[in-house]
Structure formats: structure tokens, C-alpha cells
CSV table of C-alpha atoms in Angstrom, one decimal:
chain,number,residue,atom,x,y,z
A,1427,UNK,CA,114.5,96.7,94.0
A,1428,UNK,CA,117.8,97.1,92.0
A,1429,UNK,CA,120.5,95.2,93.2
A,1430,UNK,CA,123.2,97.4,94.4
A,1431,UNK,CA,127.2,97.8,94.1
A,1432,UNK,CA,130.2,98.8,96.0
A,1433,UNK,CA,132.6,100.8,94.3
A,1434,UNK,CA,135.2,103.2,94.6
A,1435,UNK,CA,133.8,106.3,92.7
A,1436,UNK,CA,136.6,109.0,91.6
A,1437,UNK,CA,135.3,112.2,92.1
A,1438,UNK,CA,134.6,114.3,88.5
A,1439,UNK,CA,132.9,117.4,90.2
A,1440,UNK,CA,132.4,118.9,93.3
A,1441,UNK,CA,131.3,122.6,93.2
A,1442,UNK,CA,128.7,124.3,95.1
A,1443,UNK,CA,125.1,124.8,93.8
A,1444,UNK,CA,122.9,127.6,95.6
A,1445,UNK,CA,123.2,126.8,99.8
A,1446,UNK,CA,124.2,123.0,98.6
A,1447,UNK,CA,126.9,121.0,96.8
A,1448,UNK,CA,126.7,119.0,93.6
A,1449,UNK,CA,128.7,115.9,93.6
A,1450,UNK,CA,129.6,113.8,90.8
A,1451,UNK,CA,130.9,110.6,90.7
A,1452,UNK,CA,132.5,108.3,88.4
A,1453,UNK,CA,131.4,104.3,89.2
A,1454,UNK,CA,130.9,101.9,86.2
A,1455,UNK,CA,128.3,99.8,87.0
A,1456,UNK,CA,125.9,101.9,88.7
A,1457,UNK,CA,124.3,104.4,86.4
A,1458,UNK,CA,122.6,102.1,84.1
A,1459,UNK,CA,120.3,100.6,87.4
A,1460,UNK,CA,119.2,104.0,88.7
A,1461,UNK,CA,115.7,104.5,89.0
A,1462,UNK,CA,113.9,108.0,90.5
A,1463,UNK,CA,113.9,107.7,94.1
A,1464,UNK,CA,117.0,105.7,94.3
A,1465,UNK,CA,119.8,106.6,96.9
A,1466,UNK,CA,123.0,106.0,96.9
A,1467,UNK,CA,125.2,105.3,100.7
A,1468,UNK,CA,128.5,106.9,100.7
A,1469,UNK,CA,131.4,106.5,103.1
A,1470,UNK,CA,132.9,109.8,104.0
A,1471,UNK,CA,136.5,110.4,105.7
A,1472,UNK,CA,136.9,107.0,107.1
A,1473,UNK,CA,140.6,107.2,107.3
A,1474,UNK,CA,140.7,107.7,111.7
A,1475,UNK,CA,137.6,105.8,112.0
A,1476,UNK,CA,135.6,108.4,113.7
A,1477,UNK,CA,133.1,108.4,110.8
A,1478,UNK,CA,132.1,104.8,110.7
A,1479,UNK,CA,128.9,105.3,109.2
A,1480,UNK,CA,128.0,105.9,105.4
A,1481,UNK,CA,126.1,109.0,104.5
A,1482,UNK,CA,122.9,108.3,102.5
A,1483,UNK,CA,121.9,110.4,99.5
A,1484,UNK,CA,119.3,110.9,96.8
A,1485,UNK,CA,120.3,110.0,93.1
A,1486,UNK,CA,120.2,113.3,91.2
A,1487,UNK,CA,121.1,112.2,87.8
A,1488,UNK,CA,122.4,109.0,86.1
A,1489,UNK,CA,124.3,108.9,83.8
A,1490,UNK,CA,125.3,105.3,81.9
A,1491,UNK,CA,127.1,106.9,78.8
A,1492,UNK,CA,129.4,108.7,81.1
A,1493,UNK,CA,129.3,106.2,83.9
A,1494,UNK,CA,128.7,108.9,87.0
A,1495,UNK,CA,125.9,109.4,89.3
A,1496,UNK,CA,125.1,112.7,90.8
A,1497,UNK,CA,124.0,113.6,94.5
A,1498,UNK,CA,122.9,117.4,95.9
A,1499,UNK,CA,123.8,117.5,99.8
A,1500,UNK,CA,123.6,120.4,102.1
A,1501,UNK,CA,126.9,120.6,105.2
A,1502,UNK,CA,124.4,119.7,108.2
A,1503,UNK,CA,127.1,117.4,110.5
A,1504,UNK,CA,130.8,116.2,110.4
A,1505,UNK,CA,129.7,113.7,107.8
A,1506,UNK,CA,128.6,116.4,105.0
A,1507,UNK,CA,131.1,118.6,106.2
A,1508,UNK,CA,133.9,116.4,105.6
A,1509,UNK,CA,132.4,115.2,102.0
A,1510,UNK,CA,132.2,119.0,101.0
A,1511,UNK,CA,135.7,119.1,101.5
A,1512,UNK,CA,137.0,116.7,99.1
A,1513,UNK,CA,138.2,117.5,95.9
A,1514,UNK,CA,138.2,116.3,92.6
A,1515,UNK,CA,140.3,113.4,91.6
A,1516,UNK,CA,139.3,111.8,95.3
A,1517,UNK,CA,138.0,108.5,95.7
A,1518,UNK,CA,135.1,107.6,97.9
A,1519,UNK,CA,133.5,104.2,98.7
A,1520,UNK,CA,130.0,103.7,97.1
A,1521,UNK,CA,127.1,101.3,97.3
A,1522,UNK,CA,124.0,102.1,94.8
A,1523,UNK,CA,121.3,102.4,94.0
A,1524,UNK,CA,119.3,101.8,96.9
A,1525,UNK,CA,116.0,101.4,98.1
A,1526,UNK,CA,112.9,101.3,96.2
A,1527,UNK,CA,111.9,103.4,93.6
A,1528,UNK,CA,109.1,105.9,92.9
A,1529,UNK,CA,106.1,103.8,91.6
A,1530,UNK,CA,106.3,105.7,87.9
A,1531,UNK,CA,102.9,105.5,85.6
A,1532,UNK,CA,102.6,103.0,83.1
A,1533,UNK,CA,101.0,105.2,80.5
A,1534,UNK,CA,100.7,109.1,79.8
A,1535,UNK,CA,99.5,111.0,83.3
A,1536,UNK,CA,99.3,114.4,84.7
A,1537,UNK,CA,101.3,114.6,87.8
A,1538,UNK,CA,102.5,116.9,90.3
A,1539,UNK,CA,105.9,117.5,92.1
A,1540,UNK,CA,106.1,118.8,95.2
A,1541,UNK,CA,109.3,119.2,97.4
A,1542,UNK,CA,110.8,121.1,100.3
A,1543,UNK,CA,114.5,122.5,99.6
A,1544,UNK,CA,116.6,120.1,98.2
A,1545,UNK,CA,113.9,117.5,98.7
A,1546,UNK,CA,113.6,117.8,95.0
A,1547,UNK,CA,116.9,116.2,93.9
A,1548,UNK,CA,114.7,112.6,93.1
A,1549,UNK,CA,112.0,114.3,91.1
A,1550,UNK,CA,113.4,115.4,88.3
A,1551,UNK,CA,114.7,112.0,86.7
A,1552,UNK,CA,111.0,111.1,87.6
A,1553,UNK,CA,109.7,114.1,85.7
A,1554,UNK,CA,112.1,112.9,82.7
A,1555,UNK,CA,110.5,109.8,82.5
A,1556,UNK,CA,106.7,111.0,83.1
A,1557,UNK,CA,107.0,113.6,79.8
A,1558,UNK,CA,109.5,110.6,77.8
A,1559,UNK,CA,106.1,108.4,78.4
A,1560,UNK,CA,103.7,111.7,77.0
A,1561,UNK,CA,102.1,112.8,80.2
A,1562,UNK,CA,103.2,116.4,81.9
A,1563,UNK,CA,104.0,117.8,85.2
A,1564,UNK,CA,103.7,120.6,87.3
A,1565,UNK,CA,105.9,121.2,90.1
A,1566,UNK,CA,105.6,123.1,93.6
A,1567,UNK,CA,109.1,124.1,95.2
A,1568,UNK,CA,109.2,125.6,98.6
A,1569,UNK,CA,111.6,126.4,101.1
A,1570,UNK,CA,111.6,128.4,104.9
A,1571,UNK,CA,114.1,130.9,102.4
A,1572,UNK,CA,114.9,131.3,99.3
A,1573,UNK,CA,118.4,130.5,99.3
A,1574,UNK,CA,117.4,126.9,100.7
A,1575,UNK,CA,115.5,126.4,97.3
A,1576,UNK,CA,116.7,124.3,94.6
A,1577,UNK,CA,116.6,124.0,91.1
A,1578,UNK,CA,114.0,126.5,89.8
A,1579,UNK,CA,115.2,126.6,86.4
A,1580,UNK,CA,115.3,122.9,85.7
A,1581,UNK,CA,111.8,122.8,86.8
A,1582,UNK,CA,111.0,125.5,84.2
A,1583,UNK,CA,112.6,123.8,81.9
A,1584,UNK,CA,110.1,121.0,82.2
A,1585,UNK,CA,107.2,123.2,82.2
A,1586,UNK,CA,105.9,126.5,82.9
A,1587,UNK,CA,103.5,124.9,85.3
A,1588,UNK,CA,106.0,125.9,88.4
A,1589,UNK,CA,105.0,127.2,91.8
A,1590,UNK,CA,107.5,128.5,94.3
A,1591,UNK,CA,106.5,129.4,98.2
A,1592,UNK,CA,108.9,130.6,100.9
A,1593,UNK,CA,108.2,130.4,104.6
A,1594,UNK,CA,109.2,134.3,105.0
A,1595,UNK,CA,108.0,135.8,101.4
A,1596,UNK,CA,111.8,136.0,100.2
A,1597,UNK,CA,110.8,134.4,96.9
A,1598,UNK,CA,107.7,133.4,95.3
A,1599,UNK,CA,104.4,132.7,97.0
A,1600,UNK,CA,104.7,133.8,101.4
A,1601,UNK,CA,103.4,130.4,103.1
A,1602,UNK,CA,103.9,126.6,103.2
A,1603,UNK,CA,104.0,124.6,100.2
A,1604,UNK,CA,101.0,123.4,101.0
A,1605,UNK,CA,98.8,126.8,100.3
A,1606,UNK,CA,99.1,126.2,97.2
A,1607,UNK,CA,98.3,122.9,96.7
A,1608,UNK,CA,95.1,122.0,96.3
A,1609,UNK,CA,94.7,124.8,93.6
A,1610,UNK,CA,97.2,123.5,91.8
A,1611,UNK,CA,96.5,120.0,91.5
A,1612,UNK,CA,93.1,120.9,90.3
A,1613,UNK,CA,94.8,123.1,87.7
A,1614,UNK,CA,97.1,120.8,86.0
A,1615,UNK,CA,94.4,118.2,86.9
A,1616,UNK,CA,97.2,116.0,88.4
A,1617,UNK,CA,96.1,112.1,88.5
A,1618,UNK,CA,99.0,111.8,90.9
A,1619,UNK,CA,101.2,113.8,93.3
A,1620,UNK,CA,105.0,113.0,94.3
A,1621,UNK,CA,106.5,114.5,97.1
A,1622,UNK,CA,109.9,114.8,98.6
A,1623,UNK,CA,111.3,116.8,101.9
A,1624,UNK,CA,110.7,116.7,105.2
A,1625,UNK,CA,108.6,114.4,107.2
A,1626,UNK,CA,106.0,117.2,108.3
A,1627,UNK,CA,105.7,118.6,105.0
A,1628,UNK,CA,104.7,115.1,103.0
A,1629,UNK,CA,102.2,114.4,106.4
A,1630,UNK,CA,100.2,117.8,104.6
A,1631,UNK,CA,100.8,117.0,101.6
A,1632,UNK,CA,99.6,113.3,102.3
A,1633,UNK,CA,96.5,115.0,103.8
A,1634,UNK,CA,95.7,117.0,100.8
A,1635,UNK,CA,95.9,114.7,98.3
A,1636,UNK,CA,93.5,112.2,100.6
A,1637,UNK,CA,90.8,114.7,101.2
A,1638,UNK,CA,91.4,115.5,97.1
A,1639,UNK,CA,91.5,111.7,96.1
A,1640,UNK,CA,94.3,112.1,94.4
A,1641,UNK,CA,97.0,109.4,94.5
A,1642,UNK,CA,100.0,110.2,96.0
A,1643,UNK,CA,103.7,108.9,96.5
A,1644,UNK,CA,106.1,110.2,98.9
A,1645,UNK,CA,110.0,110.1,99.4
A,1646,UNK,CA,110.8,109.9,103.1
A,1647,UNK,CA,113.8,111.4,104.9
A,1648,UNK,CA,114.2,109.2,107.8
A,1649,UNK,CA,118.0,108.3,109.1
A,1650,UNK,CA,119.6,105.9,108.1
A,1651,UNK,CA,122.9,104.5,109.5
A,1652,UNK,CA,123.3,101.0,107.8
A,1653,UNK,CA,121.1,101.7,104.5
A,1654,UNK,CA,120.6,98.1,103.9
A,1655,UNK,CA,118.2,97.1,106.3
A,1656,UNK,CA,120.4,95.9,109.0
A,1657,UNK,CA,120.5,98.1,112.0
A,1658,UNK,CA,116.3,98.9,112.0
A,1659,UNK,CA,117.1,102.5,113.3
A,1660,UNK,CA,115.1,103.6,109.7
A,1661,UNK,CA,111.8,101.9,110.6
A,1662,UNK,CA,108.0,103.6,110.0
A,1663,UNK,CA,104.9,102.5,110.6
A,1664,UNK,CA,103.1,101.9,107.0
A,1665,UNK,CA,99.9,100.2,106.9
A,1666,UNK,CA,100.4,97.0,104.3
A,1667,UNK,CA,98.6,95.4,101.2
A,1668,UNK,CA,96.3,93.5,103.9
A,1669,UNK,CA,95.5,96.2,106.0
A,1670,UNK,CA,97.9,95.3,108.9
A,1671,UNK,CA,100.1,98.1,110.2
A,1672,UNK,CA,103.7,97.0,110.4
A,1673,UNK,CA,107.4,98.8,111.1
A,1674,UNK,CA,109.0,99.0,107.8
A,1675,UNK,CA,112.4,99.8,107.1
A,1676,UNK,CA,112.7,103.1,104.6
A,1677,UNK,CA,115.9,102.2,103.3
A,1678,UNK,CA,115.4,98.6,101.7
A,1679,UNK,CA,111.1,98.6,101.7
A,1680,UNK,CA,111.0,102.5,100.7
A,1681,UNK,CA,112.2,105.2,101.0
A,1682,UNK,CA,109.3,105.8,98.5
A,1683,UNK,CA,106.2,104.8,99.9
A,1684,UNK,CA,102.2,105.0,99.0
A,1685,UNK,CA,101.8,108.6,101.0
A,1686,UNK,CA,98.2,107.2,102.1
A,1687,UNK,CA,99.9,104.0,103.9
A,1688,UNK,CA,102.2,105.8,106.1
A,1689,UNK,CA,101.1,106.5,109.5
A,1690,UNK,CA,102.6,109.9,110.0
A,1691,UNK,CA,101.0,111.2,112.9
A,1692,UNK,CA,102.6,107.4,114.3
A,1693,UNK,CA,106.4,107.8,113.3
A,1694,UNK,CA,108.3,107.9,116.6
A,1695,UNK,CA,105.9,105.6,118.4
A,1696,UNK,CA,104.7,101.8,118.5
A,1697,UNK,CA,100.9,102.0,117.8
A,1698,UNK,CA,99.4,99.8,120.2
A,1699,UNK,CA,97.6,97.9,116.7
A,1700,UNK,CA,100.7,97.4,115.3
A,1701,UNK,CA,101.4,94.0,114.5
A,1702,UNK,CA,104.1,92.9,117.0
A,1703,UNK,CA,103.2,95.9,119.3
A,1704,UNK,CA,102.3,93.7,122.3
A,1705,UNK,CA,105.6,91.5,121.6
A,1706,UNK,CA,107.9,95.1,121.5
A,1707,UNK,CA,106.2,96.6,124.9
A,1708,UNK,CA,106.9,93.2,127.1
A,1709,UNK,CA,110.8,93.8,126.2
């Protein structure tokens, strides 16, 4: 786990990017410790008070030569809202990078991104250093439209191994990211899988890649209001190392995690094996 820093990040570029922003921020210190899978906690319009809690984010892009670090968010509350409406030359409070990182291949390997909207913002630094190290990737984007997708081009700039599905047909393959899956891990021959996006979607994914034996990592999306590990409102069940199932906390022992450790159909709930269950039910 990197150890993160607080800044005050001037604002280089805000502009919109499909049915999402792209923000880019200026923050000496932070670039050169991003890793793929990183996130970075930013406060937004603090000024009254009312928004006390910092906004978590996905690392786009790092860049130490230039200093910034670049997040992709979509307006979904008051927080967003009021982060899309700052301008360039504004200041906002950052801590980064965050979290743990995608586990990344030590040699050449064959692997497959998968995301849902702009669940693909962490993928493509990972995809950077995949091909740097001589392996190759394939990616499958989907999202329930196709103005919710992200990034197309900069997938296809990787390789022409790219699948695209849509919920209602508007782009690309009609279906769930999912239907094309299996096919095309056995195409590229993928010796691992990544995935990124909603809970539901990386449970099928996870599913797949189990009944495939394929390894697979996955990038959760679960809130997070402190993003250091303080409040425990992030917590998962994830099986460990020794086979005990434990509530971990995404933001400091993930958010990437082993996609065959996580209890999915669990998240929500106190498995009565848990370790610590009994303890939690006599409170």
C-alpha cells in the first residue's frame, strides 16, 4: 500500500468526456506513487460545511513529469454535482493514492479487461503496464446505453481485441457484459481477468472466470465516507489467506481484491461463519 498525501491540487482541466467529467489535477508529490487501482479522496465544496465528507475516485492517469493525476466521475449526488461545477484555476483538498493496488503480473501474460461504464477508468494504466512488461490485453466494455460507455478508442488503441455490449443494443453487442465473456477469454487465451464496475456485474464475472479457472482480480465500488479505514461503513466479507472469512475494509485492504475471495452473494450481511459473527449478533 502506497503511503498517501494531502494536498491542495489546483485544478488544470475540467471538461466533460461522453455522460462524465474528466478532472485534472495539479499535486506534486502524488503522481510518482500511483499504481492501477489506486483512488484518490477528494473534498468537494466544504466552504458551509454541509459536505463534510470527501468523495472517493479512481486514478485515471498519473502523471509525475507534469505532476497531476486524473479522475473520470459521473454527477450522481450534491457531492459530484458540486465538483462538476468548479472551474479551472480552483483548488481542492486531496489525499492519494489510496487503497491497494491491482495485483499486476510479474512477467509477460495475456489478460482481459472487463468493466461496466466508467468502471474502466483503473484499467487502462494497468493495461499500460501489462503490454510495457510484453504480454497483451483484450478488453470488454459494457454499459445499460451507450452514452454511459467510456473510452472505446483508448481501448483500441491498446489492441484490436475490444468487445463492446449494451443493455438495450444501442452500441455493440445487445446483452450483459457477461455474454461475451467466456468466448472471449478463450480467444485471447487470457491467464487472467480484471474487472471494474458494479458489484453485480464483477459477482458474474467472478463466476465465469471460476467455472473457467481463470484467475481473476476485481475493483469494488463499495462507499466509502472516511477512505482510510476509520469509519468501517466500506467493509466486505472476503475469505482470507487461511481460509477464515473476515469483514474487510475496501478502502485501505482493497478496493482490489482476489475476485474468488469475495463473498458476493454475502455483501450486505454477517455470515453466520464469519469470524466475529457470534460477537457482532449479541450487540
Amino acid at each position: 500500500m502506497a503511503h498517501p498525501v494531502q494536498r491542495q491540487a489546483e485544478i488544470v482541466e475540467l471538461s466533460p468526456v461522453g455522460a462524465y467529467h474528466r478532472l485534472v489535477l495539479r499535486a506534486e508529490g502524488i503522481a510518482e506513487r500511483v499504481l492501477p487501482g489506486h483512488f484518490a479522496a477528494l473534498a468537494v465544496d466544504r466552504a458551509d460545511g454541509s459536505l463534510l465528507l470527501r468523495r472517493p475516485f479512481f486514478i485515471h492517469r498519473a502523471d509525475p513529469a507534469q505532476a497531476t493525476i486524473e479522475v473520470v466521475f459521473a454527477e450522481a449526488g450534491r457531492g459530484t454535482r458540486a465538483l462538476a461545477r468548479q472551474r479551472v484555476g480552483d483548488v481542492v483538498d486531496v489525499v492519494a493514492p489510496l487503497g491497494n493496488a491491482f495485483a499486476i503480473p510479474t512477467g509477460p501474460a495475456s489478460a482481459l479487461m472487463v468493466a461496466g461504464g466508467y468502471g474502466s477508468v483503473p484499467l487502462f494504466g494497468l493495461a499500460e503496464r501489462i503490454t510495457e512488461q510484453g504480454g497483451s490485453v483484450g478488453f470488454i466494455l459494457g454499459a445499460p446505453t451507450a452514452d454511459r460507455l467510456f473510452s472505446i478508442e483508448q481501448a483500441r488503441a491498446f489492441t484490436p481485441d475490444v468487445l463492446v455490449t449494451t443493455d438495450d443494443g444501442s452500441y455493440g453487442i445487445r446483452g450483459q457484459i457477461t455474454l461475451p465473456l467466456t468466448e472471449a477469454m478463450r480467444a485471447i487465451e487470457a491467464g487472467v481477468v480484471y474487472a471494474s464496475g458494479p458489484t453485480g456485474m464483477l459477482r458474474a464475472v467472478a463466476e465465469v472466470c471460476a467455472r473457467e479457472g481463470v484467475r481473476c482480480f476485481t475493483a469494488v465500488e463499495q462507499a466509502m465516507a472516511c477512505g482510510v479505514g476509520v469509519c468501517m461503513t466500506c467493509v466486505l466479507p472476503v475469505v482470507g489467506e487461511d481460509g477464515v472469512s473476515r469483514m474487510v475494509r475496501s478502502c485501505v485492504d482493497g478496493p482490489c481484491f482476489d475476485g474468488s475471495r469475495v463473498r458476493w452473494e454475502d455483501i450486505g450481511a454477517v455470515p453466520p461463519d464469519l469470524e466475529g459473527a457470534a460477537a457482532m449478533g449479541e450487540r
